Short mmCIF file of C-alpha atoms in Angstrom, two decimals:
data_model
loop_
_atom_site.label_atom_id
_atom_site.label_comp_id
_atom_site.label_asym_id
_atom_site.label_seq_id
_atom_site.Cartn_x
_atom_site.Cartn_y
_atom_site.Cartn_z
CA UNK B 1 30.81 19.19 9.16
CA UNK B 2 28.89 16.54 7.53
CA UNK B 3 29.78 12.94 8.09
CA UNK B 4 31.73 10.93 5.48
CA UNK B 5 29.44 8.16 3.71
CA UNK B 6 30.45 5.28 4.96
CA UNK B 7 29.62 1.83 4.18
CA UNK B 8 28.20 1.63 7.81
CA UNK B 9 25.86 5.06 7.06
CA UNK B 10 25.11 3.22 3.77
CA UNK B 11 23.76 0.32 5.60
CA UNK B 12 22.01 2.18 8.08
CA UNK B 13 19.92 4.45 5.27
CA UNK B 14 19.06 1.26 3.20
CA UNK B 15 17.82 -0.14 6.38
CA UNK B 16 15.21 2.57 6.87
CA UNK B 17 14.78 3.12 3.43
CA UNK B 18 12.29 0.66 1.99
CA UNK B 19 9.94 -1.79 4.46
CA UNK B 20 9.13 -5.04 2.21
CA UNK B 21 5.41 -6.35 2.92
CA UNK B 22 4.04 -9.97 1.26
CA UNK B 23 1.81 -11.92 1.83
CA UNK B 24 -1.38 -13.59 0.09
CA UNK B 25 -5.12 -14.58 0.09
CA UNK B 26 -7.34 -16.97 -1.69
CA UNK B 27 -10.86 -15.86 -3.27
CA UNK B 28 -13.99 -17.48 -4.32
CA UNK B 29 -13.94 -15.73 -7.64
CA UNK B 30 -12.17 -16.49 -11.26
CA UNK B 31 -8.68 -15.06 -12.04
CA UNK B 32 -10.13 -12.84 -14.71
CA UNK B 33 -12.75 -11.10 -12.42
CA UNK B 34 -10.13 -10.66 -9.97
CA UNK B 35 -7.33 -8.74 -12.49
CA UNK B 36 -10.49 -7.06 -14.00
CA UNK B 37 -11.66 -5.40 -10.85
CA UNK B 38 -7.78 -4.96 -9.75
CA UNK B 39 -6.98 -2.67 -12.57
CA UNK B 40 -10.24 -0.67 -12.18
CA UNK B 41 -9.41 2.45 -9.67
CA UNK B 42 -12.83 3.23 -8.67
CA UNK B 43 -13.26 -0.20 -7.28
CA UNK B 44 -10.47 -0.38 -5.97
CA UNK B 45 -10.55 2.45 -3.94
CA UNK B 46 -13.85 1.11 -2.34
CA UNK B 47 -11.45 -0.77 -0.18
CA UNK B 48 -8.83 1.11 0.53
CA UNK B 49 -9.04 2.17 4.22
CA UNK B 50 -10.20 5.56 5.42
CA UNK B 51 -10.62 6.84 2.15
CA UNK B 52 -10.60 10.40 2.02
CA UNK B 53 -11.17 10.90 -1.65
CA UNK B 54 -9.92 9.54 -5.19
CA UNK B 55 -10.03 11.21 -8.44
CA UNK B 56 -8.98 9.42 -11.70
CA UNK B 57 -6.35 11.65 -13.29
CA UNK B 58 -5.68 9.85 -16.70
CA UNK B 59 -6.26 6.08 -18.44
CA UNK B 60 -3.59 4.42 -15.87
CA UNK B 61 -3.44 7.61 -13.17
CA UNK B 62 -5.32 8.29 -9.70
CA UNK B 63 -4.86 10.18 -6.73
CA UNK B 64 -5.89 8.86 -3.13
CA UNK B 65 -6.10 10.58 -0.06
CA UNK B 66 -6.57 9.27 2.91
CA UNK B 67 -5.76 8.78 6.64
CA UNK B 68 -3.74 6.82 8.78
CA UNK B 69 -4.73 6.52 12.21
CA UNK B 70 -2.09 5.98 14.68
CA UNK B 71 -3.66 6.79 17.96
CA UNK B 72 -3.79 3.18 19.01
CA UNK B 73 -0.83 2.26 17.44
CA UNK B 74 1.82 4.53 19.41
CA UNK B 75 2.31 7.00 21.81
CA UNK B 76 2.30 9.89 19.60
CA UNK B 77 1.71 13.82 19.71
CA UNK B 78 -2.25 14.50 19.02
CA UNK B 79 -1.61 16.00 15.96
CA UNK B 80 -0.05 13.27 14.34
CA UNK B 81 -2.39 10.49 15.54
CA UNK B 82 -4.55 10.55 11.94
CA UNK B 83 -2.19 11.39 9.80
CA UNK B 84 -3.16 12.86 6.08
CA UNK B 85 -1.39 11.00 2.81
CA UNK B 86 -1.86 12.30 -0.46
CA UNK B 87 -0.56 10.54 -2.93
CA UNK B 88 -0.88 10.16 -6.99
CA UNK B 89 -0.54 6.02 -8.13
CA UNK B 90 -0.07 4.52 -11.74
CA UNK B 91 -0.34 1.18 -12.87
CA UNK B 92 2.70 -0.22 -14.48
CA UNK B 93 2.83 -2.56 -17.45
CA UNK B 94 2.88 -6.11 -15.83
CA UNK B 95 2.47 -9.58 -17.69
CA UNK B 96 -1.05 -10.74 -18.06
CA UNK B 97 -1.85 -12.30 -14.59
CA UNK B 98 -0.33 -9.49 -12.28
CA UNK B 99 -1.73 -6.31 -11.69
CA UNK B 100 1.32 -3.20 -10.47
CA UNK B 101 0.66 0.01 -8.92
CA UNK B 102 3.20 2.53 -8.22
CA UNK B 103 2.47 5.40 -6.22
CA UNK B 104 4.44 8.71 -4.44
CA UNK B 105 3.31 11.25 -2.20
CA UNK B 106 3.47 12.85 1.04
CA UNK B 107 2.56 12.30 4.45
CA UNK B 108 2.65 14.82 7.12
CA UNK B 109 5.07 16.96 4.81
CA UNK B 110 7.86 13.78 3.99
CA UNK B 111 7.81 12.13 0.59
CA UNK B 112 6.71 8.73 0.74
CA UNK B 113 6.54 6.11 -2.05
CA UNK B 114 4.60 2.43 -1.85
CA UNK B 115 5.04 -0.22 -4.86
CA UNK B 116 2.41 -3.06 -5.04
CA UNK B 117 2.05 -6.19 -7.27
CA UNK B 118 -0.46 -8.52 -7.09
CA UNK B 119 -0.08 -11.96 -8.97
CA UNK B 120 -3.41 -13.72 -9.80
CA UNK B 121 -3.53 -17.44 -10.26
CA UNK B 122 -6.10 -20.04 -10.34
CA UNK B 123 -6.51 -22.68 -7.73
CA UNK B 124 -9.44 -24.77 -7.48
CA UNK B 125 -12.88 -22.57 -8.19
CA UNK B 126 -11.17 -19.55 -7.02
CA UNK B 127 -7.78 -17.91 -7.07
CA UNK B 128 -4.93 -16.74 -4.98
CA UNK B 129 -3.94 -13.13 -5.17
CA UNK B 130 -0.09 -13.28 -3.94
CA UNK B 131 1.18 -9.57 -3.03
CA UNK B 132 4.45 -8.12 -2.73
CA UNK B 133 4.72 -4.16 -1.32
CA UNK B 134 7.76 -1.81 -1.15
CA UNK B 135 7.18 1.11 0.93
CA UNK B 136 9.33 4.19 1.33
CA UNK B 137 8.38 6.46 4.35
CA UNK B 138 11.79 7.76 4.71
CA UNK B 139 11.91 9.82 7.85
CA UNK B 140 8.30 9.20 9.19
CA UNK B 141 10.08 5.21 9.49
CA UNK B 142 12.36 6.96 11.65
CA UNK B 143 10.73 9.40 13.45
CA UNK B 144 7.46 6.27 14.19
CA UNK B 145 10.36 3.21 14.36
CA UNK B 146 9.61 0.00 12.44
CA UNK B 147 7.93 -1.80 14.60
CA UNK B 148 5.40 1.05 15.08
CA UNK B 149 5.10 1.37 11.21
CA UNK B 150 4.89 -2.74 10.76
CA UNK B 151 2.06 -2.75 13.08
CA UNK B 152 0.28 0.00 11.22
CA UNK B 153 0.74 -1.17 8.01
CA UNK B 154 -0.59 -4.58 8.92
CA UNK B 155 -3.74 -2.88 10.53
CA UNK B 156 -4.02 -1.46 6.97
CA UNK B 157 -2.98 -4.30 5.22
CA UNK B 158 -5.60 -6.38 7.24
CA UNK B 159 -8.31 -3.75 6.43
CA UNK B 160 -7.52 -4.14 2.83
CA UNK B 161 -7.33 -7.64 1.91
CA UNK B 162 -10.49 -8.66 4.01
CA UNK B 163 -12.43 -5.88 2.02
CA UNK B 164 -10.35 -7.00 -1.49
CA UNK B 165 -11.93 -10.72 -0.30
CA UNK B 166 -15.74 -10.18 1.08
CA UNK B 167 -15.47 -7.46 -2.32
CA UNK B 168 -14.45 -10.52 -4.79
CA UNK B 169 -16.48 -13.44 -3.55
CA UNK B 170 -19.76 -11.53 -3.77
CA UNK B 171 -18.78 -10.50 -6.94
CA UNK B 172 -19.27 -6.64 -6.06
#
């Protein structure tokens, strides 16, 4: 018998639903650099962590895979401490200073779906990239618990910025 949805099951589902990630950096390098290289997929994915592959799929379209490793991050079976994602990411229509990428996939067979923005302003001789990420793991959320899954995305996150900002400053 399946349980009736109740606003209590509702609450519960939007809680593991969607993990909200911000934060922001400042560069040595001019707004426009910054957006340019932002919107360009093959530099992009010089920085994204354990990069399996990337292949450009249309004018706005790639697809990443690569690995998450969670063998220091939780006490988890061996087969699931590097775990595979696949996913396929386009960039949205934004306004002029942000750059948007949407992108779904899978992970260890369960759909998953991250949203990021990045706004670009100028400050000084550099700029601040502020970011804003949505991420849907759905079950792996619950099968890894948040904390887990904050900690790992952080790793990531940490990975990624600090190669976005060594990447921008030298003017790579």
């Amino acid at each position: 018998m399946r349980r009736p949805h109740t606003p209590a099951t509702t609450r519960l589902k939007e809680r593991w639903a969607e993990l909200r990630l911000e934060g922001k950096f400042t560069v040595d390098a001019p707004p426009e650099h910054c957006l340019s290289r932002l919107r360009d997929p093959l530099w992009l994915g010089k920085c994204l962590p354990n990069l399996s592959s990337l292949e450009l799929i249309g004018d706005k379209e790639f697809r990443a895979v690569f690995y998450l490793n969670l063998a220091e991050m939780a006490k988890v079976a061996g087969y699931l401490s590097r775990i595979r994602t696949d996913m396929r990411f386009t960039y949205m229509e934004t306004s002029p200073g942000e750059v948007r990428v949407a992108g779904d996939g899978r992970a260890v067979g369960a759909k998953i779906s991250i949203d990021i923005s990045v706004r670009v302003s100028s400050k000084d001789d550099g700029s601040v990239l502020e970011w804003v990420s949505i991420v849907d793991l759905g079950i792996i959320q619950r099968l890894l618990g948040e904390e887990t899954v904050r900690r790992v995305a952080d790793k990531q996150i940490g990975l990624l910025t600090n190669c976005l900002s060594e990447a921008l400053r030298k003017g790579v």
